[in-house]
Tab-separated table of C-alpha atoms and ligand atoms in Angstrom:
chain	number	residue	atom	x	y	z
M	109	MET	CA	-6.395	27.045	-10.268
M	110	ALA	CA	-9.579	25.091	-9.708
M	111	GLY	CA	-10.933	25.796	-13.192
M	112	GLU	CA	-7.838	24.296	-14.804
M	113	ARG	CA	-8.069	20.935	-13.107
M	114	GLN	CA	-7.781	18.071	-15.547
M	115	PHE	CA	-8.906	15.382	-13.144
M	116	ARG	CA	-12.337	14.603	-11.767
M	117	GLY	CA	-13.519	13.373	-8.373
M	118	PRO	CA	-14.240	11.366	-6.385
M	119	ILE	CA	-10.547	10.592	-5.750
M	120	ASP	CA	-9.315	7.342	-4.169
M	121	LEU	CA	-5.522	7.253	-3.717
M	122	HIS	CA	-4.842	3.677	-2.517
M	123	ALA	CA	-5.745	0.455	-4.356
M	124	HIS	CA	-4.029	-2.874	-5.066
M	125	SER	CA	-4.027	-5.146	-8.118
M	126	SER	CA	-2.781	-8.679	-8.769
M	127	VAL	CA	0.687	-7.183	-9.341
M	128	SER	CA	0.779	-7.423	-5.540
M	129	ASP	CA	-2.009	-8.812	-3.366
M	130	GLY	CA	-5.200	-7.471	-4.955
M	131	THR	CA	-7.476	-9.990	-6.631
M	132	GLU	CA	-8.051	-8.030	-9.872
M	133	THR	CA	-5.614	-7.306	-12.706
M	134	PRO	CA	-4.594	-3.628	-13.129
M	135	SER	CA	-7.116	-3.213	-15.990
M	136	GLN	CA	-9.913	-4.867	-14.027
M	137	LEU	CA	-9.125	-2.622	-11.066
M	138	VAL	CA	-9.235	0.543	-13.198
M	139	ARG	CA	-12.559	-0.557	-14.735
M	140	ALA	CA	-13.919	-1.347	-11.252
M	141	ALA	CA	-12.894	2.146	-10.101
M	142	SER	CA	-14.725	3.701	-13.029
M	143	ALA	CA	-17.799	1.516	-12.437
M	144	ALA	CA	-17.753	2.543	-8.751
M	145	GLY	CA	-18.140	6.161	-9.908
M	146	LEU	CA	-14.603	7.346	-9.155
M	147	GLY	CA	-13.075	10.069	-11.339
M	148	THR	CA	-9.498	9.400	-10.168
M	149	VAL	CA	-7.796	6.310	-8.754
M	150	ALA	CA	-4.210	5.611	-7.686
M	151	LEU	CA	-2.679	2.191	-8.290
M	152	THR	CA	-0.491	1.495	-5.245
M	153	ASP	CA	0.762	-2.070	-5.373
M	154	HIS	CA	3.189	-3.186	-2.676
M	155	ASP	CA	6.840	-2.547	-3.646
M	156	SER	CA	6.158	-2.671	-7.388
M	157	THR	CA	5.375	-0.430	-10.338
M	158	ALA	CA	4.835	-3.369	-12.709
M	159	GLY	CA	1.123	-2.570	-13.113
M	160	TRP	CA	1.498	1.088	-14.175
M	161	HIS	CA	1.629	0.465	-17.911
M	162	GLU	CA	-1.446	-1.761	-18.095
M	163	ALA	CA	-3.384	0.507	-15.700
M	164	ALA	CA	-2.538	3.575	-17.811
M	165	ALA	CA	-3.924	1.976	-20.977
M	166	ALA	CA	-7.080	0.925	-19.124
M	167	ALA	CA	-7.519	4.435	-17.669
M	168	ARG	CA	-7.381	5.994	-21.149
M	169	THR	CA	-10.053	3.586	-22.352
M	170	ALA	CA	-12.256	3.916	-19.280
M	171	GLY	CA	-11.980	7.734	-19.142
M	172	ILE	CA	-10.707	7.856	-15.568
M	173	THR	CA	-7.591	9.624	-14.223
M	174	LEU	CA	-4.815	7.308	-12.995
M	175	ILE	CA	-2.250	8.390	-10.415
M	176	PRO	CA	0.689	5.966	-10.648
M	177	GLY	CA	1.820	5.016	-7.162
M	178	MET	CA	3.197	2.337	-4.899
M	179	GLU	CA	2.899	1.234	-1.270
M	180	PHE	CA	6.488	0.928	-0.086
M	181	SER	CA	7.167	-1.533	2.766
M	182	THR	CA	9.326	0.195	5.393
M	183	ARG	CA	10.245	-0.194	9.052
M	184	VAL	CA	10.560	1.868	12.186
M	185	SER	CA	12.779	-0.400	14.296
M	186	SER	CA	10.827	-3.666	14.326
M	187	ALA	CA	7.442	-2.182	13.366
M	188	SER	CA	6.205	-2.415	9.780
M	189	VAL	CA	5.147	0.978	8.338
M	190	HIS	CA	3.655	1.417	4.857
M	191	LEU	CA	4.621	4.472	2.829
M	192	LEU	CA	2.471	5.539	-0.131
M	193	ALA	CA	4.578	7.037	-2.919
M	194	TYR	CA	3.001	8.911	-5.816
M	195	LEU	CA	4.273	9.982	-9.227
M	196	PHE	CA	7.958	9.085	-8.752
M	197	ASP	CA	10.263	8.027	-11.579
M	198	PRO	CA	9.815	4.235	-11.805
M	199	SER	CA	13.261	3.843	-13.393
M	200	ASP	CA	15.061	5.664	-10.564
M	201	ALA	CA	18.039	3.473	-9.600
M	202	GLY	CA	17.535	3.827	-5.834
M	203	ILE	CA	13.851	2.847	-5.986
M	204	VAL	CA	14.490	-0.002	-8.449
M	205	ALA	CA	17.222	-1.521	-6.267
M	206	GLU	CA	15.377	-1.172	-2.976
M	207	THR	CA	12.020	-2.497	-4.195
M	208	ALA	CA	13.769	-5.487	-5.802
M	209	ARG	CA	15.438	-6.215	-2.470
M	210	VAL	CA	12.112	-5.996	-0.601
M	211	ARG	CA	10.284	-8.213	-3.111
M	212	GLN	CA	13.014	-10.855	-2.838
M	213	ALA	CA	12.909	-10.678	0.985
M	214	ARG	CA	9.114	-11.053	0.895
M	215	LEU	CA	9.486	-14.190	-1.236
M	216	VAL	CA	11.977	-15.837	1.147
M	217	ARG	CA	9.827	-14.840	4.116
M	218	ALA	CA	6.663	-16.302	2.564
M	219	GLU	CA	8.483	-19.590	1.891
M	220	GLU	CA	9.681	-19.681	5.505
M	221	MET	CA	6.156	-19.037	6.787
M	222	VAL	CA	4.778	-21.814	4.567
M	223	GLU	CA	7.461	-24.166	5.887
M	224	ARG	CA	6.351	-23.429	9.462
M	225	ILE	CA	2.652	-23.722	8.607
M	226	GLY	CA	3.380	-26.980	6.741
M	227	VAL	CA	4.384	-28.640	9.993
M	228	ASP	CA	0.772	-28.422	11.198
M	229	TYR	CA	-1.264	-28.102	7.979
M	230	ALA	CA	-0.959	-29.850	4.610
M	231	LEU	CA	0.121	-26.701	2.775
M	232	THR	CA	2.935	-26.553	0.211
M	233	TRP	CA	4.805	-23.743	-1.528
M	234	ASP	CA	3.257	-24.880	-4.816
M	235	ASP	CA	-0.203	-24.249	-3.311
M	236	VAL	CA	0.876	-20.642	-2.690
M	237	LEU	CA	2.469	-20.218	-6.120
M	238	ALA	CA	-0.849	-21.336	-7.634
M	239	GLN	CA	-2.407	-18.213	-6.048
M	240	THR	CA	0.111	-15.672	-7.380
M	241	THR	CA	0.563	-14.138	-10.815
M	242	PRO	CA	4.097	-14.241	-12.333
M	243	ASP	CA	6.404	-11.636	-10.732
M	244	ALA	CA	3.752	-10.536	-8.218
M	245	THR	CA	4.906	-9.064	-4.904
M	246	VAL	CA	4.151	-12.051	-2.665
M	247	GLY	CA	2.504	-11.516	0.692
M	248	ARG	CA	0.408	-13.142	3.363
M	249	PRO	CA	-2.755	-12.697	1.243
M	250	HIS	CA	-1.416	-15.284	-1.222
M	251	ILE	CA	-0.757	-17.714	1.635
M	252	ALA	CA	-4.284	-16.928	2.866
M	253	ASP	CA	-5.736	-17.762	-0.553
M	254	ALA	CA	-3.836	-21.077	-0.542
M	255	LEU	CA	-5.164	-21.866	2.948
M	256	VAL	CA	-8.694	-21.136	1.697
M	257	ALA	CA	-8.159	-23.289	-1.412
M	258	GLN	CA	-6.979	-26.172	0.800
M	259	GLY	CA	-9.941	-25.772	3.142
M	260	PHE	CA	-7.998	-24.549	6.204
M	261	ALA	CA	-9.832	-21.208	6.304
M	262	LEU	CA	-13.113	-19.955	4.868
M	263	THR	CA	-11.884	-16.483	3.829
M	264	ARG	CA	-8.705	-14.399	3.597
M	265	SER	CA	-9.811	-12.456	6.666
M	266	GLU	CA	-10.275	-15.652	8.685
M	267	ALA	CA	-6.758	-16.769	7.712
M	268	PHE	CA	-5.381	-13.363	8.784
M	269	ALA	CA	-7.207	-13.569	12.122
M	270	GLY	CA	-5.794	-17.043	12.803
M	271	ILE	CA	-2.939	-18.869	11.090
M	272	LEU	CA	-1.407	-15.713	9.544
M	273	HIS	CA	-1.789	-13.448	12.569
M	274	TRP	CA	1.534	-11.972	13.730
M	275	GLU	CA	1.090	-13.695	17.093
M	276	SER	CA	0.233	-17.101	15.608
M	277	GLY	CA	3.730	-18.546	15.856
M	278	TYR	CA	3.905	-18.958	12.066
M	279	TYR	CA	4.497	-15.254	11.405
M	280	GLN	CA	7.826	-14.075	10.094
M	281	PRO	CA	8.853	-10.451	9.344
M	282	HIS	CA	10.765	-9.476	6.188
M	283	TYR	CA	13.473	-6.939	5.355
M	284	ALA	CA	12.269	-3.412	4.576
M	285	PRO	CA	14.179	-0.100	4.524
M	286	ASP	CA	13.928	2.339	7.410
M	287	LEU	CA	10.987	4.745	6.974
M	288	LEU	CA	13.195	7.868	6.970
M	289	ARG	CA	15.429	6.418	4.273
M	290	ALA	CA	12.411	5.343	2.211
M	291	VAL	CA	11.020	8.901	2.346
M	292	GLY	CA	14.401	10.109	1.043
M	293	LEU	CA	14.373	7.569	-1.788
M	294	VAL	CA	10.874	8.595	-2.908
M	295	VAL	CA	11.734	12.302	-2.810
M	296	ALA	CA	14.991	11.701	-4.715
M	297	ALA	CA	12.941	9.942	-7.414
M	298	GLY	CA	10.660	12.990	-7.778
M	299	GLY	CA	7.794	11.352	-5.904
M	300	VAL	CA	5.431	12.439	-3.156
M	301	PRO	CA	5.514	10.368	0.081
M	302	VAL	CA	2.429	9.946	2.286
M	303	ILE	CA	2.376	7.576	5.277
M	304	ALA	CA	-0.331	4.926	4.769
M	305	HIS	CA	-2.842	4.253	7.599
M	306	PRO	CA	-0.529	5.774	10.265
M	307	ALA	CA	-2.985	5.461	13.168
M	308	THR	CA	-3.708	1.731	13.174
M	309	ARG	CA	-1.752	1.002	16.326
M	310	GLY	CA	-3.734	3.248	18.638
M	311	ALA	CA	-1.972	5.153	21.395
M	312	GLY	CA	1.346	3.277	21.296
M	313	ASP	CA	2.110	4.849	17.975
M	314	VAL	CA	5.387	4.557	16.074
M	315	ILE	CA	5.271	8.183	14.918
M	316	PRO	CA	5.822	10.475	17.897
M	317	GLU	CA	6.161	14.184	17.108
M	318	ALA	CA	9.977	14.241	17.105
M	319	ARG	CA	10.093	11.474	14.493
M	320	LEU	CA	7.399	13.163	12.411
M	321	ALA	CA	9.418	16.401	12.432
M	322	ARG	CA	12.458	14.560	11.019
M	323	LEU	CA	10.305	12.873	8.370
M	324	VAL	CA	8.884	16.256	7.323
M	325	GLU	CA	12.438	17.630	7.008
M	326	ALA	CA	13.228	14.678	4.716
M	327	GLY	CA	10.238	15.558	2.520
M	328	LEU	CA	7.251	13.681	3.972
M	329	PHE	CA	4.220	15.293	2.327
M	330	GLY	CA	1.133	13.814	3.966
M	331	LEU	CA	-0.709	11.346	6.168
M	332	GLU	CA	-3.467	8.967	5.079
M	333	LEU	CA	-5.806	9.655	7.983
M	334	GLU	CA	-9.128	8.739	6.357
M	335	HIS	CA	-8.664	4.953	6.222
M	336	ARG	CA	-10.911	2.393	7.906
M	337	GLU	CA	-8.128	0.880	10.028
M	338	ASN	CA	-7.011	4.143	11.694
M	339	LYS	CA	-8.012	4.369	15.350
M	340	THR	CA	-9.933	7.422	16.542
M	341	ALA	CA	-7.609	8.777	19.260
M	342	ALA	CA	-4.370	8.336	17.293
M	343	LYS	CA	-6.059	9.830	14.228
M	344	ALA	CA	-7.095	12.954	16.177
M	345	ARG	CA	-3.532	13.395	17.445
M	346	LEU	CA	-2.121	13.073	13.910
M	347	TYR	CA	-4.723	15.508	12.496
M	348	SER	CA	-3.377	18.230	14.785
M	349	LEU	CA	0.236	17.347	13.920
M	350	ALA	CA	-0.653	17.444	10.196
M	351	THR	CA	-1.903	21.014	10.662
M	352	LYS	CA	1.153	22.008	12.716
M	353	TYR	CA	3.643	20.633	10.135
M	354	GLY	CA	1.720	21.609	6.990
M	355	LEU	CA	1.116	18.016	5.887
M	356	VAL	CA	-1.748	17.124	3.558
M	357	VAL	CA	-4.351	14.609	4.757
M	358	THR	CA	-5.579	11.970	2.319
M	359	GLY	CA	-8.457	9.509	2.392
M	360	SER	CA	-8.514	6.190	0.562
M	361	SER	CA	-10.016	2.738	0.465
M	362	ASP	CA	-6.973	0.400	0.351
M	363	TYR	CA	-9.066	-1.749	-1.986
M	364	HIS	CA	-7.777	-5.303	-2.582
M	365	GLY	CA	-10.693	-6.579	-4.710
M	366	GLU	CA	-12.461	-9.566	-3.210
M	367	GLY	CA	-10.841	-10.939	-0.074
M	368	LYS	CA	-10.819	-7.693	1.895
M	369	PRO	CA	-14.026	-5.827	2.788
M	370	ASN	CA	-12.642	-2.372	1.778
M	371	ARG	CA	-14.713	-0.878	-1.082
M	372	LEU	CA	-13.447	1.584	-3.718
M	373	GLY	CA	-14.297	5.172	-2.772
M	374	GLU	CA	-15.235	4.376	0.837
M	375	ASN	CA	-12.830	7.198	1.776
M	376	THR	CA	-11.756	9.915	-0.613
M	377	THR	CA	-9.189	12.705	-0.983
M	378	THR	CA	-10.153	16.325	-1.737
M	379	PRO	CA	-9.294	17.905	-5.124
M	380	GLU	CA	-7.277	20.588	-3.264
M	381	VAL	CA	-5.011	17.917	-1.764
M	382	LEU	CA	-4.563	16.118	-5.092
M	383	ASP	CA	-3.696	19.490	-6.670
M	384	ARG	CA	-0.922	19.927	-4.093
M	385	ILE	CA	0.391	16.403	-4.719
M	386	LEU	CA	0.440	17.018	-8.489
M	387	GLN	CA	2.268	20.324	-8.046
M	388	GLN	CA	4.887	18.661	-5.860
M	389	ALA	CA	5.564	15.631	-8.091
M	390	THR	CA	8.312	15.689	-10.725
M	391	GLY	CA	9.022	11.979	-11.329
M	392	SER	CA	6.147	10.942	-13.585
M	393	GLU	CA	2.849	12.169	-14.999
M	394	PRO	CA	-0.729	11.299	-14.146
M	395	VAL	CA	-2.752	9.694	-16.922
M	396	PHE	CA	-5.747	11.885	-17.703
M	397	GLY	CA	-8.238	9.427	-19.160
L	1647	AMP	P1	2.082	-8.792	4.369
L	1647	AMP	O1	2.443	-7.474	3.746
L	1647	AMP	O2	2.566	-9.923	3.546
L	1647	AMP	O3	2.498	-8.910	5.807
L	1647	AMP	O4	0.483	-8.909	4.345
L	1647	AMP	C1	-0.295	-7.830	4.822
L	1647	AMP	C2	-1.118	-7.254	3.684
L	1647	AMP	O5	-2.282	-8.052	3.480
L	1647	AMP	C3	-1.651	-5.830	3.919
L	1647	AMP	O6	-1.297	-5.031	2.818
L	1647	AMP	C4	-3.157	-6.000	3.946
L	1647	AMP	O7	-3.796	-4.892	3.391
L	1647	AMP	C5	-3.337	-7.219	3.063
L	1647	AMP	N1	-4.630	-7.907	3.141
L	1647	AMP	C6	-5.331	-8.324	2.064
L	1647	AMP	N2	-6.455	-8.919	2.431
L	1647	AMP	C7	-6.490	-8.888	3.776
L	1647	AMP	C8	-7.438	-9.352	4.765
L	1647	AMP	N3	-8.561	-9.968	4.422
L	1647	AMP	N4	-7.151	-9.130	6.065
L	1647	AMP	C9	-6.001	-8.506	6.419
L	1647	AMP	N5	-5.078	-8.053	5.535
L	1647	AMP	C10	-5.322	-8.254	4.228
L	1648	ZN	ZN1	-1.963	-5.302	0.465
L	1649	FE	FE1	-0.817	-1.016	3.937
L	1650	FE	FE1	-2.492	-1.201	0.962
């Protein structure tokens, strides 16, 4: 019931720390969320839960509610699809094994991309390592930061628009589990799966209704439709499918600190939706700071 809610708004359910490709440590991120006026923030690093512990301690100190989460890299055939997973058991064997496999694949892929880039630009793997924290989930943002440090781009975004673009010739994909299987893994670990920014591709979407119906059967719980990268027409189509299949709709910033324009709280999730997520989750507890 509304009166029994332990968390406060505004609620932002998607943010990254330096455990993956955000520029702030988990504690700095939690403090930034509090300073931005948020009452609840989810930490959703790519393919890693390594920041949960530090973020929880910071949330208790800052007096903000933390929803432990992750952004799971998955695939639908060759397309990359991100799956937000909330409140699952971080020690679940299936999740632990699969995220380790993805992190390792991301590392090999980043090294291969740097090798290709190195043919045309004086960029080395050490330059990239200098931009990552130990055990971080490595991604293109770290390569972007190295390109900026070496003077080959002015900002992360410029690097993404050029050298790191998927059509640049330097791009390389990495292994990720099939989306349907990833939904199953999250559910089996007591978590709540929500597809991240599902409408970024416009009309040629990778989630036609038949696929969505199968994902819902497997336990898909929601769609992150309020996100700056979703395109209007695809978003409208998914709003009506969310209603038809009883999916929750979330809104979030996808904050990465400096280096991406997204600001904390630029999109938010309603308390009613967070209530439903909390009721569904059995894998871990929120931290009520
Ligand atoms: P990757 O997963 O390695 O292919 O890299 C893509 C990730 O980079 C996504 O999670 C983006 O959110 C993130 N990212 C961080 N900063 C930027 C930026 N300035 N432009 C585009 N993507 C970015
Ligand atoms: Zn990211
Ligand atoms: Fe994403
Ligand atoms: Fe993200």
